[in-house]
Amino acid sequence: MRAAVWHGKRDVRVDNVPDPEIINPRDAIVKVSSTAICGSDLHLYNGFVPTMEKGDIIGHEFMGEIVEVGSEVRNLKIGDRVVVPFPIACGSCFFCNEQLYSVCENSNPNAAMAEKMWGHSPSGIFGYSHLTGGYAGGQAEYVRVPFADVGPIKVPEGLTDEQVLFLSDILPTGYMAAEACDIKPGSVVAVWGCGPVGQFAIQSAYLLGAERVIAIDRFPERLRMAREISKAVTLDYEEVDIAAALKEMTGGRGPDACIDAVGMEAHGMGMMGAYDRVKQAMGAETDRPVALRQALMACRNGGVVSIPGVYGGFLDKIPFGSIMNRSLTIRTGQTHVHRYMRPLLERIQKGEIDPSVVITHRMSLNDAPHGYDIFCNKQDECIKIVMKP
Ligand code: NAD
Ligand code: ZN
Ligand code: ZN
């Protein structure tokens, strides 16, 4: 089959690779009909995630048709059309019972290595390095889906791929980020990053009753989408002093909640970027991560800082005294996607949210190298790419 394969930093190719096979009785094989490139894939692309190996198949946002099921998968049959959540979860461990699917303790065979290298062990994730289990990803013609009796959700008749594909990740991610904000009538929420996750965080904050959402980025096209489609008030961080502007817009108090939908590599800060090492060696203070630090400092006393943006390893210069003395609440995590798929599917069916609005590019899986290039380097025009094998 054809699949998008990681060959090194900024080197994704479409290769011929062996078809996946059922290994465990709870596996299914999905024939992919649509798959997307995520901001998280850029962390792999830019080389910020260790334990990627040449030949690894990438991609964790995908959907398609069941073409084979293991003997213990009774809820799915050949021909079913499904969306697959990006975290792999067993459905029955302590954490799955708490609906904390992205920290399932039974789905990452490399948990011990991750613990040693990173100090934490996430659940298995499709196509996301050996630290998250080394599973082959979904930017491919076929994918093996472990615990297929737990994760995939069947798509009702009448919905297109583009309406439901993002249930796999970014729609639940934006929603969980907003849900974490304890939104009440009158709440003002500020969102750093107007990528797809930021757009869905803005839209979800309104669904949950926010009075006003202020969105921050520097790309005109992303800011335009935030304004015209997601209905936010926007700020360009290259043009205004964000801290001062947010104060002024909230009567001097600061937003009730702040969402960091930027994450690490936008700052070159995965493990601690070369930029910062050089600055430190020169004895200079590092000024990153900009968005997270701004979010923490801007949030009103007693407010919530919600962090869907992905970080790995250690982050320096976090103003912890301010967090403590201003009674801030911090909420973060890889999204517990399974928890949100059904309720969000219902919202899509009712027309309350249309996830397809973020798609700017559609292409063949064969064009994945071009897709990665423009999603990484032309973020103004390229907001979300959907690929068809
Ligand atoms: P993206 O790269 O498309 O968007 C990031 C945006 O942040 C860009 O528009 C960029 O211009 C903006 N940005 C950079 N620096 C900024 C700053 N200082 N202030 C304001 N904006 C700034 O990515 P995406 O797909 O929208 O994903 C966003 C983040 O969410 C990534 O870190 C991704 O890994 C993460 N993510 C997390 C989960 C999860 O489970 N928690 C799931 C999906 C994605
Ligand atoms: Zn993702
Ligand atoms: Zn589990």
XYZ file of N, CA and C in Angstrom, residues 2 6 13 20 39 44 92 102 154 165 212 218 240-241 253 257 275 294 314 321 324 327 329 352-353 380 387:
81
model
N 0.263 2.391 -0.270
C 0.964 3.675 -0.213
C 0.745 4.310 1.160
N 7.900 8.937 7.440
C 8.887 9.896 7.983
C 10.294 9.422 7.635
N 7.961 11.283 2.804
C 7.813 10.747 1.448
C 6.629 9.794 1.402
N -1.043 -3.546 6.478
C -1.148 -3.998 7.872
C -1.967 -5.282 7.972
N -1.420 19.983 13.370
C -0.332 20.780 13.941
C 0.626 19.906 14.739
N 6.599 16.432 14.658
C 7.393 15.321 14.096
C 8.208 15.821 12.910
N -10.726 -0.353 29.549
C -11.075 -1.017 30.813
C -10.068 -0.818 31.949
N -6.512 9.336 27.058
C -5.177 9.637 26.512
C -4.061 9.281 27.491
N -19.108 4.715 14.659
C -19.756 4.562 13.351
C -20.368 5.877 12.911
N -14.642 13.923 9.912
C -13.234 13.506 10.045
C -12.570 14.080 11.295
N -17.585 36.683 24.915
C -16.667 37.216 23.913
C -15.410 36.370 23.882
N -0.706 35.823 14.063
C -0.076 36.872 13.250
C -0.426 36.742 11.773
N 0.230 44.560 17.972
C -0.162 45.190 19.239
C 0.531 44.502 20.408
N 0.605 45.215 21.507
C 1.110 44.668 22.758
C -0.037 43.853 23.361
N -8.884 43.877 34.103
C -8.835 42.686 34.945
C -8.140 41.501 34.282
N -10.595 33.379 31.137
C -9.859 32.158 30.807
C -8.967 32.418 29.611
N 17.838 27.741 19.779
C 17.767 29.193 19.984
C 17.992 29.535 21.457
N 2.472 34.464 28.067
C 1.498 35.561 27.953
C 0.154 35.135 28.515
N 10.853 19.533 29.200
C 10.821 20.537 30.255
C 10.640 21.928 29.669
N 5.293 31.601 40.604
C 4.837 32.426 41.725
C 3.548 33.152 41.387
N 0.639 30.724 41.471
C 0.248 30.388 42.840
C -0.451 31.566 43.509
N -3.992 32.494 42.280
C -5.041 31.460 42.324
C -5.468 30.982 40.942
N -5.957 28.378 37.838
C -6.148 26.940 37.615
C -5.554 26.613 36.254
N -25.150 22.436 14.844
C -24.617 23.433 15.782
C -23.164 23.778 15.474
N -22.472 22.858 14.818
C -21.078 23.131 14.469
C -20.769 22.422 13.151
N -0.177 31.019 6.353
C -1.214 32.025 6.130
C -2.304 31.485 5.217
N -6.425 14.782 2.996
C -5.845 13.988 1.907
C -6.683 12.726 1.692
